[in-house]
mmCIF file of N, CA and C in Angstrom:
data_model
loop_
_atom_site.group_PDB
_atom_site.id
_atom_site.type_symbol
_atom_site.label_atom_id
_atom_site.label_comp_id
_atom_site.label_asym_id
_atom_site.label_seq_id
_atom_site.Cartn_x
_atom_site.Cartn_y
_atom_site.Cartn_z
ATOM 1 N N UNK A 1 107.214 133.158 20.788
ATOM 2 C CA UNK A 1 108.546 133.079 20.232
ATOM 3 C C UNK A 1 108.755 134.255 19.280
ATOM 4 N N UNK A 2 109.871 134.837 19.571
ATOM 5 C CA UNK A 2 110.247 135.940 18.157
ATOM 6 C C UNK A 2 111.143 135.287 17.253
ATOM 7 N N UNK A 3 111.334 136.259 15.956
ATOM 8 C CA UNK A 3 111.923 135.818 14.974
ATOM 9 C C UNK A 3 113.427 136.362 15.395
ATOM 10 N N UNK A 4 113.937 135.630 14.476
ATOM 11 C CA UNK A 4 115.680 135.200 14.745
ATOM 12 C C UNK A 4 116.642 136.559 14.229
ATOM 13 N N UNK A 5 115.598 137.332 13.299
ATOM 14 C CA UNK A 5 115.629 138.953 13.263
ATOM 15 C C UNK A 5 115.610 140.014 14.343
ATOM 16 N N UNK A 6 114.353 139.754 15.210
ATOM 17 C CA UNK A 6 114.119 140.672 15.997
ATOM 18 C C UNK A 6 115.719 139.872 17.240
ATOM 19 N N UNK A 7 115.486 138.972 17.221
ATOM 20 C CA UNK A 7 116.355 137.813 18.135
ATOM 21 C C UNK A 7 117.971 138.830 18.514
ATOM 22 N N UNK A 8 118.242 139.155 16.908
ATOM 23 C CA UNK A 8 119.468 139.775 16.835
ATOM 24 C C UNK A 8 119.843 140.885 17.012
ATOM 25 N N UNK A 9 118.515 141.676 16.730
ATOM 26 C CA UNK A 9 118.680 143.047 16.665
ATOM 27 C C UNK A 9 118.186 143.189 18.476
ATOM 28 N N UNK A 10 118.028 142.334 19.091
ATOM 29 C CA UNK A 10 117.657 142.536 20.323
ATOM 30 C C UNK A 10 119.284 142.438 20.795
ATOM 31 N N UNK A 11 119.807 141.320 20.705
ATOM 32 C CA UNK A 11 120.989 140.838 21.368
ATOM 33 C C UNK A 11 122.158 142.544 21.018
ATOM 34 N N UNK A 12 122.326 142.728 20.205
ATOM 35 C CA UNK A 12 122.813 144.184 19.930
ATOM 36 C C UNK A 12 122.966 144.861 20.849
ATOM 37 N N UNK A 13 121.649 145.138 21.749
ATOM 38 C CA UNK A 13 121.134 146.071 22.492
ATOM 39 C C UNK A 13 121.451 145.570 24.045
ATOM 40 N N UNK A 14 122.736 144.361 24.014
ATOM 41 C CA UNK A 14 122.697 143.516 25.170
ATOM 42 C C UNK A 14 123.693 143.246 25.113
ATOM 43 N N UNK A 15 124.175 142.701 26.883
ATOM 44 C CA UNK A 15 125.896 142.454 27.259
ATOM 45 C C UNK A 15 125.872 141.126 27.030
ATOM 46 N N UNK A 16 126.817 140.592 27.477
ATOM 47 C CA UNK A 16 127.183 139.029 26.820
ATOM 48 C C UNK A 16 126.139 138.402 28.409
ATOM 49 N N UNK A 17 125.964 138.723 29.180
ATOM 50 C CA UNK A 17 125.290 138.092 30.534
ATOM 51 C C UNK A 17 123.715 138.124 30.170
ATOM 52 N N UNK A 18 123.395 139.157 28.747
ATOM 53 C CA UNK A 18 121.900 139.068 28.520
ATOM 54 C C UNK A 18 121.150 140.526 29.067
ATOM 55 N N UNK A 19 121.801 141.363 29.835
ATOM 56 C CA UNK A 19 121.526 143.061 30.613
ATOM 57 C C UNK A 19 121.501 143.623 29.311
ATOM 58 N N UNK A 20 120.397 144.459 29.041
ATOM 59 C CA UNK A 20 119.726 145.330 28.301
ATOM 60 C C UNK A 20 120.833 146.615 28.884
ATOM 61 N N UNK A 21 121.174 147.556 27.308
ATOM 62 C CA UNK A 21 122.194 148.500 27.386
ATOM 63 C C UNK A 21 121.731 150.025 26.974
ATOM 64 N N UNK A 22 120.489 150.033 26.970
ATOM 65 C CA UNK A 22 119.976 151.530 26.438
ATOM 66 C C UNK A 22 119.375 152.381 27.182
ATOM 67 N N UNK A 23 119.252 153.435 26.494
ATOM 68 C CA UNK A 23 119.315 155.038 27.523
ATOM 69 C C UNK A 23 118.278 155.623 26.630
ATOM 70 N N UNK A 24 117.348 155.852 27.317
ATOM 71 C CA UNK A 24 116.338 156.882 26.865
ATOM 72 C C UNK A 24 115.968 157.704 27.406
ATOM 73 N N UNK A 25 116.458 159.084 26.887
ATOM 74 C CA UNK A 25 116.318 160.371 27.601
ATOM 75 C C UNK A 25 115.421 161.345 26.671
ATOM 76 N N UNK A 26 114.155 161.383 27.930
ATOM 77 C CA UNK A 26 112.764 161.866 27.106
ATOM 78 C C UNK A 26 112.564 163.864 28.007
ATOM 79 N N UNK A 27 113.874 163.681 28.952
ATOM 80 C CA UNK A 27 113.916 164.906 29.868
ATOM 81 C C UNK A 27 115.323 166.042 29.316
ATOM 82 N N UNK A 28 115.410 166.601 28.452
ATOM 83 C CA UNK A 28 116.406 167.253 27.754
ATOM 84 C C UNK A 28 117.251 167.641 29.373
ATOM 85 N N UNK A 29 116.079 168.887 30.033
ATOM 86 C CA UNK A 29 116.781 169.791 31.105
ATOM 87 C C UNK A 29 117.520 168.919 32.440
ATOM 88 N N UNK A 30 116.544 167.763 32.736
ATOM 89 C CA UNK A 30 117.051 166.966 33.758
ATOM 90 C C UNK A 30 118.642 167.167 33.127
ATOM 91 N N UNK A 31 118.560 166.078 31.486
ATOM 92 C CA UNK A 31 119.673 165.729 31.143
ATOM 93 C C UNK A 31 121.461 166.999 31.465
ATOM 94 N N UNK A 32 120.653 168.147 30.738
ATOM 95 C CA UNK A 32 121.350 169.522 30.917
ATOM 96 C C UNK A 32 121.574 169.479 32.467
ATOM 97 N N UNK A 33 121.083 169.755 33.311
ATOM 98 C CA UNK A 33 121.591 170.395 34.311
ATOM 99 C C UNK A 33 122.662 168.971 35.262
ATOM 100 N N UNK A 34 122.427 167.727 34.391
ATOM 101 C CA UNK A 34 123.004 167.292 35.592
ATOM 102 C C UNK A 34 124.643 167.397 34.770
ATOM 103 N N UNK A 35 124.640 167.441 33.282
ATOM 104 C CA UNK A 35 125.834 167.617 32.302
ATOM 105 C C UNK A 35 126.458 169.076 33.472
ATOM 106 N N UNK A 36 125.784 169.865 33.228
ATOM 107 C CA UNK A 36 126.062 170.799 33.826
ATOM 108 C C UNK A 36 126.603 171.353 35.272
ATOM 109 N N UNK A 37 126.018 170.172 36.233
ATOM 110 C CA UNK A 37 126.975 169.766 37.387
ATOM 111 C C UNK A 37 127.583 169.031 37.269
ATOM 112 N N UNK A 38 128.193 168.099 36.686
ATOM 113 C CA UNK A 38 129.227 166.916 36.397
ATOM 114 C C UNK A 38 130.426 168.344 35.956
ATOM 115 N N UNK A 39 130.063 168.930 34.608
ATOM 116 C CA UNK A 39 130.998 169.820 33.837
ATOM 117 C C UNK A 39 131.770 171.048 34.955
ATOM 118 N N UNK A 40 130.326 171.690 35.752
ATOM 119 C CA UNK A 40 130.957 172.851 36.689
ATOM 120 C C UNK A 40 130.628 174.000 35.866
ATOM 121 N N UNK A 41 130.033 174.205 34.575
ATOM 122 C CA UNK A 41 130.218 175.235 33.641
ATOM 123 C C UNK A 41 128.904 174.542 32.913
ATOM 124 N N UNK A 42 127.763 175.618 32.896
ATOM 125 C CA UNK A 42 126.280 175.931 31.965
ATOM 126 C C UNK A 42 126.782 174.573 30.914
ATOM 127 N N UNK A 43 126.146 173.844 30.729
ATOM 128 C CA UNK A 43 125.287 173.297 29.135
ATOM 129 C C UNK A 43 124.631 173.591 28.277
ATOM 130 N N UNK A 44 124.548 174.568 27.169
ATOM 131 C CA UNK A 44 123.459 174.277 26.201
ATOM 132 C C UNK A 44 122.545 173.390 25.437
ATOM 133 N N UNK A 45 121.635 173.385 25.053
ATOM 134 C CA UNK A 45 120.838 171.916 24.278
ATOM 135 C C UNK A 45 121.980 171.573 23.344
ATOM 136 N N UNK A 46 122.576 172.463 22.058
ATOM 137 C CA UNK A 46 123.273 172.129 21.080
ATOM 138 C C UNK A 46 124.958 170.989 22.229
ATOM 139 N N UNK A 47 125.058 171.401 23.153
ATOM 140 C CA UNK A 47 125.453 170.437 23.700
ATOM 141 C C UNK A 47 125.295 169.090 24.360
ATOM 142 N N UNK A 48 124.137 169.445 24.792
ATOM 143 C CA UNK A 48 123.004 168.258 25.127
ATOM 144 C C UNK A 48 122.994 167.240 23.824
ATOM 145 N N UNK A 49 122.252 167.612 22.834
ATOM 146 C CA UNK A 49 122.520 167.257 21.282
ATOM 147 C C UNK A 49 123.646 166.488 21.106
ATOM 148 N N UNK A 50 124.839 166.407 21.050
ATOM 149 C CA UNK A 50 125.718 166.544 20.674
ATOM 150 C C UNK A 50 126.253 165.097 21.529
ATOM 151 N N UNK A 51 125.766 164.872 23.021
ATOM 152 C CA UNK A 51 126.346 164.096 24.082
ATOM 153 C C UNK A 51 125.500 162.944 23.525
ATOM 154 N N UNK A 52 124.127 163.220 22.815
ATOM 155 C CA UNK A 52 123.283 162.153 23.188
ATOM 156 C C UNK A 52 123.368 160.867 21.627
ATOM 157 N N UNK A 53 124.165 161.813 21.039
ATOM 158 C CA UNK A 53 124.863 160.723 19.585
ATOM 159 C C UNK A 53 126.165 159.996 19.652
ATOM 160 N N UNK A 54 126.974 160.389 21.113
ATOM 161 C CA UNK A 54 127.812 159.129 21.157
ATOM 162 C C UNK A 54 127.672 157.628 21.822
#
């Protein structure tokens, strides 16, 4: 059993059906180049950066 802490700070991280909502991107360039075909126009990291705080 976890505590009613972790309980919450889990549910946060979750849709109302209980689906886990997070993104962990440990591949900067993957990330870049696919920004970069979606966009049509180069990505930089400081853009990369920038996508991965909203």
């Amino acid at each position: 059993m976890i505590s009613i802490g972790k309980f919450r700070h889990l549910t946060q991280c979750a849709t109302r059906d209980g689906h886990f909502m997070v993104l962990a991107i440990d591949h900067r360039a993957n990330l870049r180049d696919a920004l970069s075909a979606a966009r049509g126009v180069p990505v930089d990291d400081r853009e990369v950066g920038s996508s991965s705080e909203t």
